[in-house]
PDB file of C-alpha atoms in Angstrom:
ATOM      1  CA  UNK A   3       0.643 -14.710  16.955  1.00  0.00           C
ATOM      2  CA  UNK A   4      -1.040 -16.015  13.701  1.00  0.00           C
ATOM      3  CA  UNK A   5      -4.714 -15.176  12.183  1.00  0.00           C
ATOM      4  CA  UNK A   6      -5.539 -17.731  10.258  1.00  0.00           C
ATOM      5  CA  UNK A   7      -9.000 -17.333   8.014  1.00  0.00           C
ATOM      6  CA  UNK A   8      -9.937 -13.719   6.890  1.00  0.00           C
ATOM      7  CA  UNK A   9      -8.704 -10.515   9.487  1.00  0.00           C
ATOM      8  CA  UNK A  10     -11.190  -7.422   9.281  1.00  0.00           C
ATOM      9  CA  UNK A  11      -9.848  -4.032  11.284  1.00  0.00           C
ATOM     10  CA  UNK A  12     -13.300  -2.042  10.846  1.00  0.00           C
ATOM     11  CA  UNK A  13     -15.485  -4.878   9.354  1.00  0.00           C
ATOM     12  CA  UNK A  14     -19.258  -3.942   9.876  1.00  0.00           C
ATOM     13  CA  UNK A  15     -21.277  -1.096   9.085  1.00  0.00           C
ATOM     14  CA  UNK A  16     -20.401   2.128  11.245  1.00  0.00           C
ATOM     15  CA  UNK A  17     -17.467  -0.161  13.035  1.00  0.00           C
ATOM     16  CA  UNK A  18     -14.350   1.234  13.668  1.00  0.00           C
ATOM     17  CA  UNK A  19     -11.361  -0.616  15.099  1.00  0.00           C
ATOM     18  CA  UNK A  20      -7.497  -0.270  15.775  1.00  0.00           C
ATOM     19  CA  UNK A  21      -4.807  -3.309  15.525  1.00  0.00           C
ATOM     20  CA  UNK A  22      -1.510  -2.113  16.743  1.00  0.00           C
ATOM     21  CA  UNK A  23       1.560  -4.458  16.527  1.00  0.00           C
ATOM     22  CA  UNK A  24       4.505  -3.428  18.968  1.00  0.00           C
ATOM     23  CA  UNK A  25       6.937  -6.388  19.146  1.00  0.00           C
ATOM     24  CA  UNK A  26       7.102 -10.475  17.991  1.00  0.00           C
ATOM     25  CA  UNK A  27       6.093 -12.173  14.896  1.00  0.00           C
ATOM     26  CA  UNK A  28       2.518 -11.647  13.598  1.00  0.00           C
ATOM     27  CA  UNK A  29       0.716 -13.856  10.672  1.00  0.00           C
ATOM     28  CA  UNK A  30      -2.520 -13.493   8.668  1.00  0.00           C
ATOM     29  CA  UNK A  31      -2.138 -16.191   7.083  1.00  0.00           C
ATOM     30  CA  UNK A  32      -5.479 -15.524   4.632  1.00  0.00           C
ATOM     31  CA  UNK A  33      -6.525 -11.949   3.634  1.00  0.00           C
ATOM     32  CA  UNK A  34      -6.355  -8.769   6.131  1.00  0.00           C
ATOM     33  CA  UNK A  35      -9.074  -5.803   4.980  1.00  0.00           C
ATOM     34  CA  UNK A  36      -8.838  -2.374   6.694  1.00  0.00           C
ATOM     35  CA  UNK A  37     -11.844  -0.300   6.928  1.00  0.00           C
ATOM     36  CA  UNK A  38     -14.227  -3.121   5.484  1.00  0.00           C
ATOM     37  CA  UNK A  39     -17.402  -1.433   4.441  1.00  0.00           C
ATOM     38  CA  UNK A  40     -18.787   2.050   3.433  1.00  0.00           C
ATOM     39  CA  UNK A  41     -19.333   3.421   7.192  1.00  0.00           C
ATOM     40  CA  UNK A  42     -16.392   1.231   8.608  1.00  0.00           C
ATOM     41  CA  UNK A  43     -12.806   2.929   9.807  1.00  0.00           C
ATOM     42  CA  UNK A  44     -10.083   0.873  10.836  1.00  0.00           C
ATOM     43  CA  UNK A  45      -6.470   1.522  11.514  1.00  0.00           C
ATOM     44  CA  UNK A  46      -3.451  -0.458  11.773  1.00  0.00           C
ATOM     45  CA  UNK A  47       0.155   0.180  13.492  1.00  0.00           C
ATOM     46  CA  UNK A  48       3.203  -1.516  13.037  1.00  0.00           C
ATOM     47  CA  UNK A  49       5.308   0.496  15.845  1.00  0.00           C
ATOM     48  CA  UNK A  50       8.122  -3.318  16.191  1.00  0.00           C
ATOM     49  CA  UNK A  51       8.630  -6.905  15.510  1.00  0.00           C
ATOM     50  CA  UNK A  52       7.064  -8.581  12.192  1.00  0.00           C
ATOM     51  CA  UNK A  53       3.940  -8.823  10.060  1.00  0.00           C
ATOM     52  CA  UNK A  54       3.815 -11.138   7.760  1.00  0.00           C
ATOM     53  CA  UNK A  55       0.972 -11.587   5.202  1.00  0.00           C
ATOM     54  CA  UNK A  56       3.442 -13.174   2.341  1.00  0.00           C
ATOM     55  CA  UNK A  57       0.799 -15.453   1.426  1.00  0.00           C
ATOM     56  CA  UNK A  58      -2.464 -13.068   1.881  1.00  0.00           C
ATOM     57  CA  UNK A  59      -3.850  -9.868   0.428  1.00  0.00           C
ATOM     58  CA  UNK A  60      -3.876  -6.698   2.015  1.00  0.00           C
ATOM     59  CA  UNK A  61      -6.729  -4.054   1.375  1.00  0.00           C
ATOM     60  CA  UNK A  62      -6.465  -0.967   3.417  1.00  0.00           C
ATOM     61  CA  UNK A  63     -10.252   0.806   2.484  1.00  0.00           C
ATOM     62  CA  UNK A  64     -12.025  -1.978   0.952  1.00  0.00           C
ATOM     63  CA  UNK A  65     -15.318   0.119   0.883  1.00  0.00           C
ATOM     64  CA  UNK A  66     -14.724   2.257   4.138  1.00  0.00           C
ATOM     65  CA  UNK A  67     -11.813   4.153   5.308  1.00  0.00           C
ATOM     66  CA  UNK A  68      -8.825   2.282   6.325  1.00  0.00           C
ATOM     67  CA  UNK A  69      -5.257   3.638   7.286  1.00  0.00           C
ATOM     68  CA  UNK A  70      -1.855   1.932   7.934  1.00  0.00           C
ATOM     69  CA  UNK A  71       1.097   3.231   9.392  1.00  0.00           C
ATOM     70  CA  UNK A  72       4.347   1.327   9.453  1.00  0.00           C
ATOM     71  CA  UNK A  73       6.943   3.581  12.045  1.00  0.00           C
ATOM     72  CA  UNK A  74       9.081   0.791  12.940  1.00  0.00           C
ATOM     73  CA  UNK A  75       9.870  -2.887  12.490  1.00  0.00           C
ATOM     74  CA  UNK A  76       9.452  -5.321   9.388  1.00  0.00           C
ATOM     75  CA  UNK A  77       6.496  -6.040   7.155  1.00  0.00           C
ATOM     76  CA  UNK A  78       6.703  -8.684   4.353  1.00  0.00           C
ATOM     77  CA  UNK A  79       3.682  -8.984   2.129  1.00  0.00           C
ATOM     78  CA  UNK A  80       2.298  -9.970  -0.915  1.00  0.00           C
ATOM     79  CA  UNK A  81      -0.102  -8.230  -2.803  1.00  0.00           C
ATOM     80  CA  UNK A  82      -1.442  -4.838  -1.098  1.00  0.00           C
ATOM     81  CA  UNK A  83      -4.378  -2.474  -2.474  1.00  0.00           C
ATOM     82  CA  UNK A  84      -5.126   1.076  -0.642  1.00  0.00           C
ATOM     83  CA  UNK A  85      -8.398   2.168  -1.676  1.00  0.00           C
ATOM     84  CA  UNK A  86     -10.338  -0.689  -3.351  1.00  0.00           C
ATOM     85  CA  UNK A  87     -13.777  -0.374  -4.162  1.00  0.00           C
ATOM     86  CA  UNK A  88     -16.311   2.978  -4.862  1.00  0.00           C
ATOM     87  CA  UNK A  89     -16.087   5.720  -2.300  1.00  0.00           C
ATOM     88  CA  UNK A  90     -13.574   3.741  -0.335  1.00  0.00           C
ATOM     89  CA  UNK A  91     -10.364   5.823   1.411  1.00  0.00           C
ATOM     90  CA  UNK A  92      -7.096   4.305   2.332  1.00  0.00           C
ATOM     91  CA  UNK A  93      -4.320   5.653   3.605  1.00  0.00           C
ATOM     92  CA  UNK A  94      -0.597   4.062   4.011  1.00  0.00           C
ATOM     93  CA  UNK A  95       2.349   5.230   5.648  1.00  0.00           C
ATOM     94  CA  UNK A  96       5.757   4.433   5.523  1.00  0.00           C
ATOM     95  CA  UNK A  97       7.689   6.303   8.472  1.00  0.00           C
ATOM     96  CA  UNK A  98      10.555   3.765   9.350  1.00  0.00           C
ATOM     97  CA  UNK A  99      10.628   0.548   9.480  1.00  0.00           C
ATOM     98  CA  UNK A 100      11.491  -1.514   6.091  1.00  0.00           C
ATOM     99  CA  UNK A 101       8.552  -3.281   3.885  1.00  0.00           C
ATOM    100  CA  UNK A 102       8.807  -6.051   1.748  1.00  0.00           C
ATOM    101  CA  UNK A 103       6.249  -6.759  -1.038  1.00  0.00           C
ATOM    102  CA  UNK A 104       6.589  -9.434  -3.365  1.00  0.00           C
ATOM    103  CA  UNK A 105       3.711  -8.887  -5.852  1.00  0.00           C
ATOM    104  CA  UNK A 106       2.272  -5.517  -6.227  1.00  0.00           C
ATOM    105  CA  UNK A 107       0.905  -1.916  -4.484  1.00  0.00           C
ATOM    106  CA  UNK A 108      -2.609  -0.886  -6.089  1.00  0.00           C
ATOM    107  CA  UNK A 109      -3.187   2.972  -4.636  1.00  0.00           C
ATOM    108  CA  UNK A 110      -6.809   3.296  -5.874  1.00  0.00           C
ATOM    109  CA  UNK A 111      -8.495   2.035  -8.582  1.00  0.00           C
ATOM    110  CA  UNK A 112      -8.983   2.241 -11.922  1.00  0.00           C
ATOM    111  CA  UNK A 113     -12.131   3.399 -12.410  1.00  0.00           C
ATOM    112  CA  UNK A 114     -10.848   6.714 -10.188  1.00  0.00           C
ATOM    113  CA  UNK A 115     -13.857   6.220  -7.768  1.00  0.00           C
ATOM    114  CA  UNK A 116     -11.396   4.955  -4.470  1.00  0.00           C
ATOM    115  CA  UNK A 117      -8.663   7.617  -3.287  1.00  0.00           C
ATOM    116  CA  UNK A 118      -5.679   5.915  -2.504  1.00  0.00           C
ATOM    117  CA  UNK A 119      -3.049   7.576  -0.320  1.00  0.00           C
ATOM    118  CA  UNK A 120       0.518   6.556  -0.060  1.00  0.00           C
ATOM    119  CA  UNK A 121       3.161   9.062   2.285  1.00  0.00           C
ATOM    120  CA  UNK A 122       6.691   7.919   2.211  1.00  0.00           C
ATOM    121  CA  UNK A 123       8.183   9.818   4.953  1.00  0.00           C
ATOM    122  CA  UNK A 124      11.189   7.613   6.218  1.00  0.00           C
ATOM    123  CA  UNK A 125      12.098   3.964   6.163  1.00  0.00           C
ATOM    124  CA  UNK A 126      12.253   1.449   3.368  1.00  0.00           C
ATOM    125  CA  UNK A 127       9.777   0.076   0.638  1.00  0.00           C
ATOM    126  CA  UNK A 128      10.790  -2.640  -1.266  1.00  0.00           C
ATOM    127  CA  UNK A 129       8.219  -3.821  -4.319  1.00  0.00           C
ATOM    128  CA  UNK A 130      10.388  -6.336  -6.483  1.00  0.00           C
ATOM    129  CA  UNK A 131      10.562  -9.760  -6.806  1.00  0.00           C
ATOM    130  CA  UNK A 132      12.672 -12.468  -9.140  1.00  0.00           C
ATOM    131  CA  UNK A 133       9.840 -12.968 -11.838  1.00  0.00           C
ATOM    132  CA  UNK A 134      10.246  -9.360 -12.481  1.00  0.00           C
ATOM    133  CA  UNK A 135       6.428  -8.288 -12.296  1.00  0.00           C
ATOM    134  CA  UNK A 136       6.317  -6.342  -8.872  1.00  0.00           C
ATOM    135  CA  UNK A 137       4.974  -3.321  -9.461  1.00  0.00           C
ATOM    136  CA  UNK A 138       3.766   0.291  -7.726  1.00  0.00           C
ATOM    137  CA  UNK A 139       0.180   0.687  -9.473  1.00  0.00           C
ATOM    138  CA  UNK A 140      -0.610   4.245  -8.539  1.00  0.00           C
ATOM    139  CA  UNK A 141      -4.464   4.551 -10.108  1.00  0.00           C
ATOM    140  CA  UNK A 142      -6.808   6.816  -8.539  1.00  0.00           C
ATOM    141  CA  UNK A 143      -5.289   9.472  -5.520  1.00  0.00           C
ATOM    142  CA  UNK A 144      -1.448  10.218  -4.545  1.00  0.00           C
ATOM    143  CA  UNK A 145       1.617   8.776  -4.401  1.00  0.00           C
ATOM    144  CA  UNK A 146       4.042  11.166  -2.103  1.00  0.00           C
ATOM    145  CA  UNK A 147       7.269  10.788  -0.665  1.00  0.00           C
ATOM    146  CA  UNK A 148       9.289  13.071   1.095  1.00  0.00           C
ATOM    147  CA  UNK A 149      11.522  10.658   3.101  1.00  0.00           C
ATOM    148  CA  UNK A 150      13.190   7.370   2.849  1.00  0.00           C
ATOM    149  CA  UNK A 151      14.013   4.843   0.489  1.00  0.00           C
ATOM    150  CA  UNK A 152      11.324   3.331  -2.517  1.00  0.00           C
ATOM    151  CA  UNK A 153      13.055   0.328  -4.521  1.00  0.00           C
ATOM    152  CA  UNK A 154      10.230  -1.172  -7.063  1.00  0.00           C
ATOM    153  CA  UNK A 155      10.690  -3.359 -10.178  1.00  0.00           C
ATOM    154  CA  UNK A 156       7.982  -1.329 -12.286  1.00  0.00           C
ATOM    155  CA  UNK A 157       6.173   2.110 -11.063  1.00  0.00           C
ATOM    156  CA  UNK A 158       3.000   2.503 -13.384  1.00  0.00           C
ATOM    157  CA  UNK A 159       0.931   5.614 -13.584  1.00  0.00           C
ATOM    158  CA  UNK A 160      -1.518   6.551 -16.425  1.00  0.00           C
ATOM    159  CA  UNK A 161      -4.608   7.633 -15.160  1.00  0.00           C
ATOM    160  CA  UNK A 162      -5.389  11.226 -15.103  1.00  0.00           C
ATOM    161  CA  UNK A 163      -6.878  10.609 -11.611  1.00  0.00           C
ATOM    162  CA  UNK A 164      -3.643   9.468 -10.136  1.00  0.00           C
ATOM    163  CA  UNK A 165      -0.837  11.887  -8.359  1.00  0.00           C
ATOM    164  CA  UNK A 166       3.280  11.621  -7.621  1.00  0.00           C
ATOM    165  CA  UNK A 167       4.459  14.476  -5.287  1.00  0.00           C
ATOM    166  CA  UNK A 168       8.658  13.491  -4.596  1.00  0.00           C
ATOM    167  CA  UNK A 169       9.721  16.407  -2.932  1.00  0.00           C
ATOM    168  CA  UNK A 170      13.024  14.040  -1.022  1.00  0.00           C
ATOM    169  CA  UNK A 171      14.096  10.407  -0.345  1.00  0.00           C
ATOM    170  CA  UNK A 172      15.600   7.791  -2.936  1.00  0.00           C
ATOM    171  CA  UNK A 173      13.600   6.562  -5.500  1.00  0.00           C
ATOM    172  CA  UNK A 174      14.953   3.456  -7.812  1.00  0.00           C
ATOM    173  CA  UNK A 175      13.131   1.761 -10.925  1.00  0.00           C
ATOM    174  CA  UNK A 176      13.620  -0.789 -13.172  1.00  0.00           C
ATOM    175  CA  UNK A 177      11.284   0.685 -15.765  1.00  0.00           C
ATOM    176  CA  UNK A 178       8.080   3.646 -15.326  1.00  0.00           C
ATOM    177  CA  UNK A 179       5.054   3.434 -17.283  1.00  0.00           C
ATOM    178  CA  UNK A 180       3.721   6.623 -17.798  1.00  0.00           C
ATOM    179  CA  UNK A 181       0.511   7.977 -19.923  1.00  0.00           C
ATOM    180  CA  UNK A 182       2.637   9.768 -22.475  1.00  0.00           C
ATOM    181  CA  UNK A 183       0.238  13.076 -22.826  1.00  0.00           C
ATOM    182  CA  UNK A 184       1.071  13.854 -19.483  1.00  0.00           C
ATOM    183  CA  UNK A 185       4.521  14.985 -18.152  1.00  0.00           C
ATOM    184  CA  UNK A 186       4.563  12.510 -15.119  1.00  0.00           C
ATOM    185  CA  UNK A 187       8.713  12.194 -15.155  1.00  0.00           C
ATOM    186  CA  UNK A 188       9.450  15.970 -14.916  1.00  0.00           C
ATOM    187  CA  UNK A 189      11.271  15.625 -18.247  1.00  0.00           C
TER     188      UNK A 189
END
């Protein structure tokens, strides 16, 4: 199966919509938005098989509320953002499965006005790449794992408005940048 031109999950105002994917190779081969504007939900479920949006962006709560759960199967990406713009509420879960993403996780934004949610619960989450610039962004909401494996070239957290809760799992780094008036590390 392949989308090609822009995927919305959710897209109008007061929409709501579901994609699951259970089994075979899927493509967007342009951008994929979750929960596309303010009154919009949309949810997404990769229970098997493959998504691939290597080439694309991935917004999960552009304006609205968008949610993603990965339980099983493979997802290689690109660039991925969970909670994007004001008042906009994305959630992401990792529960099995193992993801790929080449460029970089945004949870929230920088301005602290999106709440980004990111559960690590089982499974793998890979955010590296050979240029050495993949990186877990964590600005506005949390960053929580409890479960499974997170392997990232750079985790970056230095808004006052953003949250890590690691309360289990694996968690490698190549380098953390922390806002040094706050005791993100534990150290």
């Amino acid at each position: 199966w392949v989308a090609s031109g822009a995927t919305y999950v959710g897209n109008n105002v007061g929409s709501a919509g579901t994609l699951t994917i259970a089994g075979g190779t899927n493509m967007f081969t342009d951008s994929c938005t979750i929960g596309d504007n303010s009154t919009a939900t949309g949810a997404v479920w990769l229970t098997g098989g493959q998504l691939l949006t290597s080439n694309s962006t991935a917004v999960i709560g552009n304006q609205g509320a968008g949610q993603m759960t990965v339980s099983n199967g493979t997802w290689q990406g690109n660039l991925v953002t969970v909670g994007a713009f004001d008042g906009a509420r994305g959630t992401l879960t990792f529960a099995g499965g193992t993801t790929e993403l080449a460029s970089s996780l945004f949870v929230g934004n920088a301005t602290c006005t999106a709440t980004g949610i990111v559960n690590v619960t089982g499974g793998s989450l890979f955010v590296t790449n050979t240029a050495i610039t993949a990186a877990v962004d964590v600005r506005s909401g949390t960053f929580t794992m409890s479960g499974g494996t997170v392997v990232v070239t750079k985790f970056v957290m230095t808004n006052a408005c953003a949250h890590f809760v690691r309360t289990g799992g694996t968690l490698i780094y190549d380098t953390a940048v922390l806002d040094p008036n706050r005791d993100d590390d534990g150290d």
